[in-house]
Amino acid sequence: MQNSIQGTNDYDQFKNVLGNRVINRRHLGALTISIMKRNMLDKNPIIVNDRMEIIDGQHRLEVARNNNLEVFYMVIPQATIKEIIQLNATNKQWSIKDYVDSFASRGNRDYLWLKEFMEEYELSLTQALVFAYGSDARWVYRKVRDGEFEATDKQKEKAESRADVLWDLRPFIRKAGMLPQAILMAIIDFE
């Protein structure tokens, strides 16, 4: 029955694809309101592959599950994470953080380090990349998106050392009302 739209309330048959974006609670809330006002799930089926992995529509499935609504789906055989990225890139665009999360969830060590580094030191991606690569780290964004991000042990050590300095200065920065970005650049320039 592939390529035909089917309906079900058996939500447990669907599986998440490793590397897909995490559920965005804000988007889920807005989508829930929209669907509860006018349920058009039958007009916008989720797309799954032949293993019942969700290619497109994980938020719609979650709304259906949370509200005991029939979910509609279409099977596209052999679809993969590449199709997820392609579909989502034309819908709600992936943020650069979504790419970091995706590659980290699939076990890429450099992305795992980057994600943990950002979380541990409460850094934005820009701050983390500047600490690892220096003041002109804009070129790294493309590598992050394309799954080509790499950081040597030396870069990781340098980034963590710089972040330690910023971490120690945070109470003073907040008190003085200084911009963390200016402090970040001063730390890099000081070396």
Coordinates of C-alpha atoms in Angstrom, one line a residue:
M1 CA 0.0 0.0 0.0
Q2 CA 2.9 2.3 -0.5
N3 CA 2.4 5.7 -2.0
S4 CA -1.3 5.7 -0.9
I5 CA -2.4 7.7 2.1
Q6 CA -3.4 5.5 5.1
G7 CA -4.7 6.4 8.5
T8 CA -4.1 4.9 11.9
N9 CA -4.2 5.5 15.7
D10 CA -1.3 3.0 16.2
Y11 CA 1.3 5.6 16.8
D12 CA 3.8 3.1 18.2
Q13 CA 4.5 1.7 14.7
F14 CA 6.4 4.8 13.7
K15 CA 10.0 5.3 14.6
N16 CA 12.2 8.3 14.8
V17 CA 15.2 8.5 12.4
L18 CA 18.6 8.9 14.2
G19 CA 19.9 12.3 13.3
N20 CA 16.6 14.0 12.8
R21 CA 15.9 17.3 14.6
V22 CA 14.6 17.1 18.2
I23 CA 11.0 18.0 18.8
N24 CA 10.7 21.8 19.1
R25 CA 8.2 22.4 21.9
R26 CA 7.3 25.9 20.7
H27 CA 6.5 24.6 17.2
L28 CA 4.6 21.7 18.7
G29 CA 2.5 24.1 20.7
A30 CA 1.7 26.3 17.7
L31 CA 1.0 23.3 15.6
T32 CA -1.3 21.8 18.2
I33 CA -3.4 25.0 18.3
S34 CA -3.6 25.0 14.5
I35 CA -4.6 21.4 14.2
M36 CA -7.1 21.6 17.1
K37 CA -8.8 24.6 15.4
R38 CA -9.0 22.9 12.0
N39 CA -7.7 19.3 11.7
M40 CA -6.2 18.9 8.3
L41 CA -4.0 15.9 9.1
D42 CA -5.7 13.9 6.3
K43 CA -4.6 16.6 3.8
N44 CA -1.0 16.7 5.1
P45 CA 0.1 13.1 5.8
I46 CA 3.4 12.3 7.5
I47 CA 5.9 10.6 5.2
V48 CA 7.7 7.4 6.4
N49 CA 10.0 4.9 4.7
D50 CA 9.5 1.2 4.4
R51 CA 10.9 0.7 8.0
M52 CA 8.2 3.1 9.3
E53 CA 10.8 5.7 10.1
I54 CA 9.4 9.2 10.0
I55 CA 10.9 11.2 7.1
D56 CA 8.6 14.2 7.4
G57 CA 6.0 15.0 10.0
Q58 CA 7.3 14.1 13.5
H59 CA 5.6 17.2 15.0
R60 CA 2.3 16.2 13.3
L61 CA 2.6 12.7 14.7
E62 CA 3.2 14.1 18.2
V63 CA 0.2 16.3 18.0
A64 CA -1.9 13.4 16.8
R65 CA -0.5 11.1 19.6
N66 CA -1.1 13.8 22.3
N67 CA -4.7 14.4 21.2
N68 CA -5.7 10.9 20.2
L69 CA -6.3 11.9 16.6
E70 CA -6.0 9.7 13.6
V71 CA -2.6 10.3 11.9
F72 CA -2.3 9.9 8.1
Y73 CA 0.8 8.7 6.5
M74 CA 2.4 7.7 3.1
V75 CA 5.2 5.2 2.7
I76 CA 8.2 6.2 0.5
P77 CA 10.5 3.2 0.3
Q78 CA 14.2 3.6 1.1
A79 CA 13.9 7.2 2.2
T80 CA 16.7 8.3 4.5
I81 CA 18.1 11.2 6.6
K82 CA 19.0 12.9 3.3
E83 CA 15.4 13.2 2.3
I84 CA 14.6 14.5 5.8
I85 CA 17.1 17.3 5.4
Q86 CA 16.0 18.1 1.9
L87 CA 12.3 18.2 2.9
N88 CA 12.9 20.2 6.0
A89 CA 15.2 22.6 4.3
T90 CA 12.3 23.7 2.2
N91 CA 9.9 23.8 5.1
K92 CA 11.1 25.1 8.5
Q93 CA 14.8 25.6 7.9
W94 CA 17.3 23.7 10.0
S95 CA 19.2 26.0 12.3
I96 CA 23.0 25.6 12.5
K97 CA 22.3 24.1 16.0
D98 CA 20.0 21.5 14.4
Y99 CA 23.0 20.3 12.3
V100 CA 25.2 20.1 15.3
D101 CA 22.6 18.1 17.2
S102 CA 22.0 15.8 14.2
F103 CA 25.6 14.9 13.6
A104 CA 26.2 14.6 17.4
S105 CA 23.3 12.2 17.8
R106 CA 24.7 10.0 15.1
G107 CA 28.0 9.7 17.1
N108 CA 30.3 12.1 15.3
R109 CA 33.0 12.7 17.9
D110 CA 33.8 16.3 16.8
Y111 CA 30.1 17.3 16.9
L112 CA 29.7 15.5 20.2
W113 CA 32.6 17.5 21.6
L114 CA 31.2 20.8 20.1
K115 CA 27.7 20.2 21.6
E116 CA 29.1 19.2 25.0
F117 CA 31.5 22.2 24.9
M118 CA 28.7 24.6 24.2
E119 CA 26.5 23.2 26.9
E120 CA 29.2 23.0 29.6
Y121 CA 30.3 26.6 29.1
E122 CA 26.9 28.0 28.1
L123 CA 28.2 29.2 24.8
S124 CA 26.5 30.0 21.6
L125 CA 27.8 28.2 18.5
T126 CA 29.5 31.3 17.3
Q127 CA 31.3 31.7 20.7
A128 CA 32.4 28.1 20.7
L129 CA 33.7 28.3 17.1
V130 CA 35.6 31.5 17.8
F131 CA 37.2 29.9 20.9
A132 CA 38.3 26.9 18.7
Y133 CA 39.3 28.8 15.5
G134 CA 40.0 32.4 16.4
S135 CA 38.2 35.6 15.7
D136 CA 37.3 34.8 12.0
A137 CA 35.4 31.5 12.4
R138 CA 32.6 32.3 9.9
W139 CA 34.0 29.9 7.3
V140 CA 33.5 27.0 9.7
Y141 CA 29.7 27.3 9.5
R142 CA 29.6 25.7 6.1
K143 CA 31.7 22.8 7.4
V144 CA 29.3 22.4 10.4
R145 CA 26.3 22.3 8.0
D146 CA 28.0 19.9 5.6
G147 CA 29.1 17.4 8.3
E148 CA 32.7 18.2 7.8
F149 CA 33.4 20.0 11.1
E150 CA 36.6 18.8 12.7
A151 CA 38.6 20.1 15.6
T152 CA 42.0 18.9 16.5
D153 CA 42.9 18.0 20.1
K154 CA 45.0 21.2 20.2
Q155 CA 42.0 23.3 19.0
K156 CA 39.8 21.7 21.6
E157 CA 42.3 22.3 24.4
K158 CA 42.7 25.9 23.3
A159 CA 39.0 26.4 23.1
E160 CA 38.5 24.9 26.6
S161 CA 41.3 27.1 28.0
R162 CA 39.7 30.2 26.6
A163 CA 36.3 29.2 27.8
D164 CA 37.7 28.7 31.3
V165 CA 38.9 32.3 31.3
L166 CA 35.5 33.5 30.2
W167 CA 33.8 31.3 32.7
D168 CA 35.9 32.8 35.6
L169 CA 35.1 36.3 34.4
R170 CA 31.3 35.9 34.0
P171 CA 30.3 37.3 37.4
F172 CA 32.3 40.4 36.7
I173 CA 31.1 40.7 33.2
R174 CA 27.5 40.5 34.2
K175 CA 28.0 43.0 37.0
A176 CA 29.7 45.5 34.8
G177 CA 27.1 45.1 32.0
M178 CA 29.8 44.3 29.5
L179 CA 29.1 42.5 26.3
P180 CA 30.4 38.9 26.4
Q181 CA 31.3 39.1 22.7
A182 CA 33.8 41.9 23.4
I183 CA 35.3 40.0 26.3
L184 CA 35.5 36.9 24.1
M185 CA 37.5 38.8 21.5
A186 CA 39.8 40.3 24.2
I187 CA 40.6 36.9 25.5
I188 CA 41.6 35.7 22.0
D189 CA 43.6 38.9 21.3
F190 CA 45.4 38.6 24.6
E191 CA 47.0 35.3 23.7

